[in-house]
CSV table of C-alpha atoms in Angstrom, one decimal:
chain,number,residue,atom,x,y,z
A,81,UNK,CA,42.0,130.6,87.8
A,82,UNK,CA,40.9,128.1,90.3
A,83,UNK,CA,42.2,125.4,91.8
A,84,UNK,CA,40.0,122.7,90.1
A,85,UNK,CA,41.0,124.5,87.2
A,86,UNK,CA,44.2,124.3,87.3
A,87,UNK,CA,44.5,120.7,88.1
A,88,UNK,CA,42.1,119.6,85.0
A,89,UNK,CA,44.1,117.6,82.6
A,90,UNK,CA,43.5,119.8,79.9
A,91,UNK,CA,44.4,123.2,81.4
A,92,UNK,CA,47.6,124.2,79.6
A,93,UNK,CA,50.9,124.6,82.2
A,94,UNK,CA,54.4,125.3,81.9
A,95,UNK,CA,57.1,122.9,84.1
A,96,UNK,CA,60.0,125.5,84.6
A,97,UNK,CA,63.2,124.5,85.4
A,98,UNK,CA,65.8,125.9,87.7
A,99,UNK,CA,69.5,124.4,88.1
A,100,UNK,CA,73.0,125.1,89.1
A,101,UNK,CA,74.8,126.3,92.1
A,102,UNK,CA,72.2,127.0,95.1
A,103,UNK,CA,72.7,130.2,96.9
A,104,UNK,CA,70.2,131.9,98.8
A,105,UNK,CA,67.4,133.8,97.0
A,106,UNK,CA,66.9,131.4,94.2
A,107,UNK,CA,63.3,130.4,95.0
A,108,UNK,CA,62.1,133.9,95.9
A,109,UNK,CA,63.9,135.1,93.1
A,110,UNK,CA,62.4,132.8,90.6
A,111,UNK,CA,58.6,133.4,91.5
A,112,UNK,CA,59.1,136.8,91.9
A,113,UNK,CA,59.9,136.7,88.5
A,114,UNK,CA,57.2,134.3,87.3
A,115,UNK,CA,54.5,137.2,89.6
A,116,UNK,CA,54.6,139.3,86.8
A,117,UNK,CA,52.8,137.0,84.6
A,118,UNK,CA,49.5,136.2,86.8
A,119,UNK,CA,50.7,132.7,87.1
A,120,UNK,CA,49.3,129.8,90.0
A,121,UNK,CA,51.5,127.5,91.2
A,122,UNK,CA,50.3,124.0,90.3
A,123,UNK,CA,53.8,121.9,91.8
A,124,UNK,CA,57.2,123.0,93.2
A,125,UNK,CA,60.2,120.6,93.8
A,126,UNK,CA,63.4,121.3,95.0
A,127,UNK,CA,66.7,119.2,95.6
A,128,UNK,CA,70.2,120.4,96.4
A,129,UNK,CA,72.8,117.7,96.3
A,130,UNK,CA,76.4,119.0,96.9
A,131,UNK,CA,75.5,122.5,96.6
A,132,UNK,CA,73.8,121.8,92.9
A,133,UNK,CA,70.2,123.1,92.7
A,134,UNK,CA,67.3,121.6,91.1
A,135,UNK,CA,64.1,123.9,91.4
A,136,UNK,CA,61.1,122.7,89.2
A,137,UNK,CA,58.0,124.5,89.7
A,138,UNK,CA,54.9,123.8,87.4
A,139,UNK,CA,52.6,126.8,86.6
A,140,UNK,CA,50.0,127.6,84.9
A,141,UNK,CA,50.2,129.2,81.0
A,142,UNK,CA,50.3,133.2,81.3
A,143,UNK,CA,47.6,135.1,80.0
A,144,UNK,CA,47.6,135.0,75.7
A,145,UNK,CA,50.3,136.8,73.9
A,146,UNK,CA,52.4,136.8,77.2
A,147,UNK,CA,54.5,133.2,77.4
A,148,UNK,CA,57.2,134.4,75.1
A,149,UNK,CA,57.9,137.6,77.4
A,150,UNK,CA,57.6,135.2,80.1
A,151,UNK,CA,60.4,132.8,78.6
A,152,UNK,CA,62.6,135.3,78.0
A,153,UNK,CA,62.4,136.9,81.1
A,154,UNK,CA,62.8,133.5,83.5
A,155,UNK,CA,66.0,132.9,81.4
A,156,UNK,CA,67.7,136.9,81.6
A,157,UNK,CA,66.8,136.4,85.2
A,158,UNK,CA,68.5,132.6,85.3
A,159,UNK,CA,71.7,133.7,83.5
A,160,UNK,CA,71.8,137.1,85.9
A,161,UNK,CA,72.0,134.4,88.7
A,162,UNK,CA,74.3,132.2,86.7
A,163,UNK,CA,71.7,129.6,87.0
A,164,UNK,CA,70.3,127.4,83.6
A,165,UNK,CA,66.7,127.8,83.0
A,166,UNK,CA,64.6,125.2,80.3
A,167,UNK,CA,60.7,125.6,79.8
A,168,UNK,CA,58.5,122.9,79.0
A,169,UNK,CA,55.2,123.5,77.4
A,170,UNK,CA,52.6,121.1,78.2
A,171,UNK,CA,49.2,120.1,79.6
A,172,UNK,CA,47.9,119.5,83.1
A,173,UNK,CA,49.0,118.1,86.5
A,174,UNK,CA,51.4,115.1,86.7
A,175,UNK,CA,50.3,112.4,85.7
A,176,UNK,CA,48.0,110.3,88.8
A,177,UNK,CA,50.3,108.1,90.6
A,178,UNK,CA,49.1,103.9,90.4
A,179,UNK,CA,47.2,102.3,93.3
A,180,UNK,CA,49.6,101.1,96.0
A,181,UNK,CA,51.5,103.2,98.0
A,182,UNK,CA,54.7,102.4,100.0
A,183,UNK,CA,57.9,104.0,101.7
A,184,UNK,CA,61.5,101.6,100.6
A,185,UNK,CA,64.0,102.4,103.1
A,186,UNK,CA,67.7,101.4,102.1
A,187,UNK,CA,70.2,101.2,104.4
A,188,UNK,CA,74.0,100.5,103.1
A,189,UNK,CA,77.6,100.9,104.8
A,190,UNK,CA,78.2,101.7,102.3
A,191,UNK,CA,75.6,102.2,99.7
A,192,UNK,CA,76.9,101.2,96.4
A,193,UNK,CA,76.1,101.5,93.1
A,194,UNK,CA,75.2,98.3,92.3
A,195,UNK,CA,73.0,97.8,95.4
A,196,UNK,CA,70.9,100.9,94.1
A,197,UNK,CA,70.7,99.5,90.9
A,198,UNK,CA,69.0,96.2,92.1
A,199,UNK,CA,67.1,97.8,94.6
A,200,UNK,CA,65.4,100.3,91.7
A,201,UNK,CA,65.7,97.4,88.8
A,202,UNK,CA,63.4,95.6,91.2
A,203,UNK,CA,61.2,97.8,91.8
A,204,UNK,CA,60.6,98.8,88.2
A,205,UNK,CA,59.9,95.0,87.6
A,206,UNK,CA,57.5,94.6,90.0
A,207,UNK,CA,55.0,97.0,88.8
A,208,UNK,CA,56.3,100.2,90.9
A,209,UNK,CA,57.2,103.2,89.8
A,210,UNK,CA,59.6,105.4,92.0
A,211,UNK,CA,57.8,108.7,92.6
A,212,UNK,CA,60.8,110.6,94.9
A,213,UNK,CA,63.8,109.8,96.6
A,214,UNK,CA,65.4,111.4,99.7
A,215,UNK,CA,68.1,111.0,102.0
A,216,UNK,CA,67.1,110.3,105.8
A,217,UNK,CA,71.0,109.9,106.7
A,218,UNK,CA,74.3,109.4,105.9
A,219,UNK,CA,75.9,108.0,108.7
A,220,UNK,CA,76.0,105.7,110.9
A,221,UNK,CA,75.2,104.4,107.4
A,222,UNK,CA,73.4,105.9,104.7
A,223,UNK,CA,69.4,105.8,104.3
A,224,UNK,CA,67.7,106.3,101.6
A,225,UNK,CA,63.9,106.5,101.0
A,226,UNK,CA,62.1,105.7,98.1
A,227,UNK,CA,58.5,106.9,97.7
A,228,UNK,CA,56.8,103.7,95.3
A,229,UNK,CA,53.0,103.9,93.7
A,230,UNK,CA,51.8,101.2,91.5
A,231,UNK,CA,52.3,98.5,93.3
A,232,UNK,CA,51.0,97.0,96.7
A,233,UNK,CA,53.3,97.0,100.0
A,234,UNK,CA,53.4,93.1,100.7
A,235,UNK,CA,54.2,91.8,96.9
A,236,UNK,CA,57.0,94.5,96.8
A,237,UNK,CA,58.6,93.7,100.4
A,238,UNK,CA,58.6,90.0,99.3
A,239,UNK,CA,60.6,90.9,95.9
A,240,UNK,CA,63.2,93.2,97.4
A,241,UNK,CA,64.1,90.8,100.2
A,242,UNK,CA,66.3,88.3,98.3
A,243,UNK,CA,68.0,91.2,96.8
A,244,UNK,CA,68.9,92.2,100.4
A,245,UNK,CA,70.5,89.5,101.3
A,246,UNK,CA,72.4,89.3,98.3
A,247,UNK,CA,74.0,92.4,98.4
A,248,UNK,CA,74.4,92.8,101.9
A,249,UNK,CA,72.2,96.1,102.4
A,250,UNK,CA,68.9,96.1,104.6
A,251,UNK,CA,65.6,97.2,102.5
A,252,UNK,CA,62.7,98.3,104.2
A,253,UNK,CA,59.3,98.1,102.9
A,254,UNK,CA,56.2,100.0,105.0
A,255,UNK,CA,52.5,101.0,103.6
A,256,UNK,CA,52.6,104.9,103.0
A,257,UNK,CA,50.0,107.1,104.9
A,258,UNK,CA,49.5,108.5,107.8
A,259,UNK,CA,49.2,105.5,110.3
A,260,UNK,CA,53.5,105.5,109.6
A,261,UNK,CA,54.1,108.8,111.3
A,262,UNK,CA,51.0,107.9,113.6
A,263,UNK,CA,53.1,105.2,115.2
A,264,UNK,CA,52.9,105.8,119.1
A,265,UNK,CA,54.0,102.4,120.9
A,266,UNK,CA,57.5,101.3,120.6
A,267,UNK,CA,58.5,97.9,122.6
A,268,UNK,CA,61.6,95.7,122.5
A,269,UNK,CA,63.2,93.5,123.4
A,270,UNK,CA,66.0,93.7,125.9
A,271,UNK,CA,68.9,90.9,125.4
A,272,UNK,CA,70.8,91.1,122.0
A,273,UNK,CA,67.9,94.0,121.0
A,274,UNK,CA,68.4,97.1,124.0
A,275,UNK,CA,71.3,95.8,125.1
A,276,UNK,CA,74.5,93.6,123.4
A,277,UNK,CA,74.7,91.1,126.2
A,278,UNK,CA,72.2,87.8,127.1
A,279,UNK,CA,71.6,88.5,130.8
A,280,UNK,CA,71.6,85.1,131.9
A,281,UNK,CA,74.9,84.5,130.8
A,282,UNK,CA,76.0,86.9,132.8
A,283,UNK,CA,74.8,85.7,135.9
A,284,UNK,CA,75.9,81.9,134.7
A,285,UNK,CA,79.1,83.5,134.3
A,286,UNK,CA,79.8,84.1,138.3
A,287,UNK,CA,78.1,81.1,139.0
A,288,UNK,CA,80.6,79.0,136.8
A,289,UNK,CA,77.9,77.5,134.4
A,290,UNK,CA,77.9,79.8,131.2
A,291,UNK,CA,79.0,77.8,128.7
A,292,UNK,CA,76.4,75.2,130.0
A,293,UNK,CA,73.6,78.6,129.8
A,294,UNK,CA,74.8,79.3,126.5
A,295,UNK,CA,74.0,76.2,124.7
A,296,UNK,CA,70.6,76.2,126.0
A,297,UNK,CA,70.0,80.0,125.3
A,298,UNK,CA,71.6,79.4,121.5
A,299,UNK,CA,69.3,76.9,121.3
A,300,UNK,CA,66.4,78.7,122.7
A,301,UNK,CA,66.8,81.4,120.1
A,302,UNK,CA,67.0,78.9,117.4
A,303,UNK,CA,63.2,78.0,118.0
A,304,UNK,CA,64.6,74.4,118.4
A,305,UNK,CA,63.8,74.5,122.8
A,306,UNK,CA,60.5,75.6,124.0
A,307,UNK,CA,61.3,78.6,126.2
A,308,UNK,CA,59.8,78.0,129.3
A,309,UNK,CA,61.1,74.9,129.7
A,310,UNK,CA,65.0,76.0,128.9
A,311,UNK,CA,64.1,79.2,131.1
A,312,UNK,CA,63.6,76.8,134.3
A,313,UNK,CA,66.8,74.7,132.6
A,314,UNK,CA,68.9,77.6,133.2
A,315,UNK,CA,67.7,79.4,136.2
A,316,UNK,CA,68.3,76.2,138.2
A,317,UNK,CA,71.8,76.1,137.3
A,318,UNK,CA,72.2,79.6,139.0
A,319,UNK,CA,70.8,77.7,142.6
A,320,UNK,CA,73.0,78.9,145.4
A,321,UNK,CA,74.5,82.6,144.0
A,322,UNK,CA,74.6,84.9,146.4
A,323,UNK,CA,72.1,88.0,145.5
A,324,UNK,CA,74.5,90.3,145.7
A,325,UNK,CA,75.6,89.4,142.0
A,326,UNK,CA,72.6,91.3,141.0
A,327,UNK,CA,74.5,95.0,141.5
A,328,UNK,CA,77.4,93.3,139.7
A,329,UNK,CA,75.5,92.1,136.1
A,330,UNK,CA,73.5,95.4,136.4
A,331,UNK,CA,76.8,97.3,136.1
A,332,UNK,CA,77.9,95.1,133.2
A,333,UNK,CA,75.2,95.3,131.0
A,334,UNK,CA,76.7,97.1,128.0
A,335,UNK,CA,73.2,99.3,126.0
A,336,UNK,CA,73.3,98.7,121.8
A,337,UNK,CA,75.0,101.4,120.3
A,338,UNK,CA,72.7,103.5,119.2
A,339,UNK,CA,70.0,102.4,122.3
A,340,UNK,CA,70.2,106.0,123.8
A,341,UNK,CA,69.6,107.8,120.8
A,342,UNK,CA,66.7,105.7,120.2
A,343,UNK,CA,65.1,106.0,122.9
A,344,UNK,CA,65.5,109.8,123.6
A,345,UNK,CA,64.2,110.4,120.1
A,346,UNK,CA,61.1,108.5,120.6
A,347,UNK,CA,60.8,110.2,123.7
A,348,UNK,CA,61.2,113.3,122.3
A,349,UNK,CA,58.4,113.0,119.5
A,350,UNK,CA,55.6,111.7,121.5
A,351,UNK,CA,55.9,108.2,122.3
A,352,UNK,CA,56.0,105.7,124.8
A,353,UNK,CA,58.4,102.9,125.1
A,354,UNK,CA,58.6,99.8,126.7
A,355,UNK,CA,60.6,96.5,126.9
A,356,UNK,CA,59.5,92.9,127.4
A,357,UNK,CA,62.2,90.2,127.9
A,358,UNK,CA,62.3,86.8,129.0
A,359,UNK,CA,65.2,88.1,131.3
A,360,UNK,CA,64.5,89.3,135.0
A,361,UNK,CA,63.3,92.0,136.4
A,362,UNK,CA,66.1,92.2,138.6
A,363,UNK,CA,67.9,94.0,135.2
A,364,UNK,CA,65.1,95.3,133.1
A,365,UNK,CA,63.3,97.6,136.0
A,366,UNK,CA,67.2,99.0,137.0
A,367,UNK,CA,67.2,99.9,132.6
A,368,UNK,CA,63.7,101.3,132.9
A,369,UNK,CA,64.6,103.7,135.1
A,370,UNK,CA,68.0,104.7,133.9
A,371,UNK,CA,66.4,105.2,130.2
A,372,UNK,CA,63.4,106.8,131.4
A,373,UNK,CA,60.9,103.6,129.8
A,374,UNK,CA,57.1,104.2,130.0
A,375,UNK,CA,56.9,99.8,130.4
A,376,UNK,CA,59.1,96.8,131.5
A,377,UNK,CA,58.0,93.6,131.9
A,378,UNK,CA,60.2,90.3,132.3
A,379,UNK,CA,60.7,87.1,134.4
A,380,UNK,CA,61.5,87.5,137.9
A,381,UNK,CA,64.4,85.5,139.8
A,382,UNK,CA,63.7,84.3,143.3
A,383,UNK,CA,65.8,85.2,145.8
A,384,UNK,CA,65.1,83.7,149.5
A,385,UNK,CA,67.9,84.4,152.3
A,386,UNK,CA,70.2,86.6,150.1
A,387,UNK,CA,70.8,84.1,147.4
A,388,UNK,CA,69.3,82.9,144.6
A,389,UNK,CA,66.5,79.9,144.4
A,390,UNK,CA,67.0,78.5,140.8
A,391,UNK,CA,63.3,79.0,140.5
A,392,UNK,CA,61.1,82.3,138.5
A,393,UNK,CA,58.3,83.6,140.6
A,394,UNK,CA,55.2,85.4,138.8
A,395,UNK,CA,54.1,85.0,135.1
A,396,UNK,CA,56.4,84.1,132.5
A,397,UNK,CA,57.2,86.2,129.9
A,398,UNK,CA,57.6,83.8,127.0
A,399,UNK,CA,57.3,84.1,123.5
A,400,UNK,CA,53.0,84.5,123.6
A,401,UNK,CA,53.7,86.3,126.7
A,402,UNK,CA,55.9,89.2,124.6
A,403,UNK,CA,52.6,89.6,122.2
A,404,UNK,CA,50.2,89.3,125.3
A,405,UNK,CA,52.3,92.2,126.9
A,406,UNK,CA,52.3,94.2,123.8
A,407,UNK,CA,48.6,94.1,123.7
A,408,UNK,CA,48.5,95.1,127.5
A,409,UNK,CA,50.9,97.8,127.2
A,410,UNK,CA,49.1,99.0,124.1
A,411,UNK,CA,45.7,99.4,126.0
A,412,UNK,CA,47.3,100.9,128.8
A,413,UNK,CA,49.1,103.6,126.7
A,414,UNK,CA,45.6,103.9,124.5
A,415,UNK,CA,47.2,103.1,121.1
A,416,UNK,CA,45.6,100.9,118.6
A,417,UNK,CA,47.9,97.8,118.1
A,418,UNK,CA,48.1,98.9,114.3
A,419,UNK,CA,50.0,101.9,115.6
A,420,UNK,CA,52.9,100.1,117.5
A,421,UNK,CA,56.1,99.5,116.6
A,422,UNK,CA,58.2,96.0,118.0
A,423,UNK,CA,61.8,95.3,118.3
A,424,UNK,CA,63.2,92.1,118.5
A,425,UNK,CA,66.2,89.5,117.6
A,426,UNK,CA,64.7,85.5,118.3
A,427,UNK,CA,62.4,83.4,117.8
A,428,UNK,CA,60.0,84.1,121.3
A,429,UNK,CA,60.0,87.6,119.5
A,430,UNK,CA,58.1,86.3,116.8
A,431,UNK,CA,54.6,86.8,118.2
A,432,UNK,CA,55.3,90.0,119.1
A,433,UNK,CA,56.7,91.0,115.6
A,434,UNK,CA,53.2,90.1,113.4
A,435,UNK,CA,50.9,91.0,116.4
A,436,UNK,CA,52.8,95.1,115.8
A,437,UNK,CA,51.5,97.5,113.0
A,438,UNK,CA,55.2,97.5,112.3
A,439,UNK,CA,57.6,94.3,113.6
A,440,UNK,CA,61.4,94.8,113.4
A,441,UNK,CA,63.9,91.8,113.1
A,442,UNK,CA,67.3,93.3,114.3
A,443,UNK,CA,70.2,91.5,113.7
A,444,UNK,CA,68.0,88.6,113.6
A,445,UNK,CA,68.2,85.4,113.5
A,446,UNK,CA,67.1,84.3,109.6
A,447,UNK,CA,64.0,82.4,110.9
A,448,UNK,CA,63.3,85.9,112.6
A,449,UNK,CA,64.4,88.0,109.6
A,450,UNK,CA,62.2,86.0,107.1
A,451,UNK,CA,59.3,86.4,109.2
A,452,UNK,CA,59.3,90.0,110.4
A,453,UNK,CA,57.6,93.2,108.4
A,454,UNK,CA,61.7,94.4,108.2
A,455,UNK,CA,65.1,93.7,109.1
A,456,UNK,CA,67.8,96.0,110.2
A,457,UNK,CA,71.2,94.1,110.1
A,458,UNK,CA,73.8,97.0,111.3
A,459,UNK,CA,74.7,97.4,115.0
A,460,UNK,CA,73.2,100.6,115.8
A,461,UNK,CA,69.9,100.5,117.1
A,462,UNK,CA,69.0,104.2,116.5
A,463,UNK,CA,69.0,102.8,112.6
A,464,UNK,CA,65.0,101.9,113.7
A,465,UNK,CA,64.1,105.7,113.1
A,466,UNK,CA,64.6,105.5,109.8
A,467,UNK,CA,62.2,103.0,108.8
A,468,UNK,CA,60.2,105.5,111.1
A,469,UNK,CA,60.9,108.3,108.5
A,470,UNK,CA,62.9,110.4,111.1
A,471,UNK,CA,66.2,112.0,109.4
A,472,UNK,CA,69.1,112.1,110.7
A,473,UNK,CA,69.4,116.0,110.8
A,474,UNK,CA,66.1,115.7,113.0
A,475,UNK,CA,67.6,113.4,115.7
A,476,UNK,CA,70.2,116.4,115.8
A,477,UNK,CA,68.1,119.0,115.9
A,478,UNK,CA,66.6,117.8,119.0
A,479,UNK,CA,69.7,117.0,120.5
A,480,UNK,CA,70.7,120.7,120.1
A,481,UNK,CA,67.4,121.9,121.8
A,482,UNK,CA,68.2,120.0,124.6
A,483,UNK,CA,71.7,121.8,125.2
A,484,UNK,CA,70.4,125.1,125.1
């Protein structure tokens, strides 16, 4: 029978079912079983959860006067294997899935009940209907992926967010397709994004001024300071320090949790990664090197006579700058800017975030959150994968390759 055949609507099939404890030799078993019948294969599925199998494998109806030797063959073979076996006559493929396509990405620590509940409720009110469901992780939280059709990506990310919030799990909504895995271009941010610690504060803090730094950086981040102008606010309260603080803030930068990972992973599958930051170079080009970045771009602290100026030489790297740089650093790397990927925590990340295929708001602030494609709110940055669909078992499968 061929394969336009055996897709038609009206071609009879059979969905046999396969469940119990999984052990290897199931699936061979099973189809070796179902060869004696001249069946095609139309659709397999299979799922283990806790050891418990679920094989489901759609054929086509055996030749006439042969399904009833067929049933009760599958089921001598399924109680041989101490396995349950149910047959289900009926007609065609599955049924085509609605218009819209999109990946939900649920991240809990934990992942409750209730939060799945919503999170599916919603979904189902909104027009979607949930077509598969897989684990990416389950720790450093858990990460779930939904596969949803019926529904568009936007109108469904808009729904799910309040639920978010509200029950204090991040949701992730991307378009399906191939332009997710086709991602190439990852950039971030550097202060509260690569790394837990606002660079100028550490500087302000050996020049005696960080709680006077702080206040403007808080407020920068807030959207309520333009950032050049609180850049040049700051860096002139560091006038006078003596350059050789520079070895002494590189060597307290402290990476994200998870910043490593991240980055290796990337590495690992193919792309390129780069930071832009409206820090100084005097930190970011010591972190490109030690992580092995592809770009780095950020303000640059003058230094005449050993110390410092209180003055930024070069371009700034502001909030349009981030998006400008993401555009150069897209070019440069030859990757469409609906391919990239972009990390970031405040408000001069913002252009940055909508000009990427995919923008990321982590640990954002809410103005950033509400804005951004996604938010991740957990303290690990290697969370980011997920929403990439990388799985947890993958990030360890390459780590093993790398130790033999």
């Amino acid at each position: 029978m061929s394969a336009s055949q055996t897709s038609s609507s009206d071609v009879p099939t059979l969905l046999v079912k396969i469940f119990g404890k999984d052990r290897p030799g199931i699936t061979a078993g099973l189809f070796d079983t179902l060869a004696a019948f001249s069946v095609d294969v139309v659709d397999i599925e299979q799922v283990v959860t806790r050891g418990r199998m679920v094989l489901c494998a759609l054929v086509t109806e055996p030749p006439p006067g042969l399904e009833g030797d067929l049933r009760a063959t599958v089921h001598s073979w399924a109680e041989s294997m101490k396995m349950q076996a149910e047959i289900i006559s009926g007609l065609g493929d599955n049924r085509p899935r609605g218009l819209g396509r999109s990946l939900v990405t649920v991240l809990g620590h934990p992942l409750t009940s209730e939060a799945t509940a919503a999170v599916t409720a919603r979904i189902t009110r909104t027009g979607g209907n949930i077509d598969r469901i897989f684990r990416l992780a389950k720790y450093p939280v858990t990460a779930v992926e939904f596969a949803v059709s019926g529904v568009e990506t936007e109108p469904l990310r808009t729904a799910l967010a309040p639920d978010a919030a509200k029950l204090g799990i991040d949701v992730a909504v991307v378009a399906a397709g191939l332009y997710r895995r086709a991602q190439r271009l990852v950039v971030m941010d550097v202060d509260s994004t690569l790394i837990q610690d606002e660079v100028i504060e550490l500087f302000a803090a050996h020049a005696g001024c960080e709680d006077k730094v702080a206040e403007v950086t808080a407020a920068a981040m807030r959207g309520d300071l333009d950032f050049e102008q609180s850049l040049h606010a700051r860096v002139a309260l560091l006038e006078g320090l003596d350059a050789s603080v520079v070895d002494k803030v590189r060597s307290e930068v402290r990476l994200t949790p998870g910043a490593r990972t991240l980055i290796r992973t990337l590495k690992r599958l193919g792309y390129q990664v780069g930071v832009v930051s409206g820090g100084f170079t005097q930190v970011t080009d010591d972190l490109k090197e030690r992580l092995g970045l592809d770009f780095a771009q950020a303000n640059t602290l003058e230094i005449v006579d050993g110390r410092l100026t209180g003055k930024v030489t070069g371009e700034i790297v502001d909030r349009a700058g981030k998006a400008r740089l993401l555009r150069r650093f897209a070019a440069e790397a030859g990757v469409p800017l609906s391919q990239t990927v972009a990390i970031g925590d405040g408000a001069n990340d913002l252009d940055m975030l909508n000009a990427a295929g995919l923008g990321v708001a982590f640990n954002a602030k809410p103005v950033v959150r509400e804005a951004a494609h996604t938010a991740v709110n957990f303290p690990f940055l290697d969370t980011v994968l997920y929403l990439l669909g990388v799985t947890r078992e993958e990030v360890e499968a390459a780590d093993t390759l790398d130790t033999v």
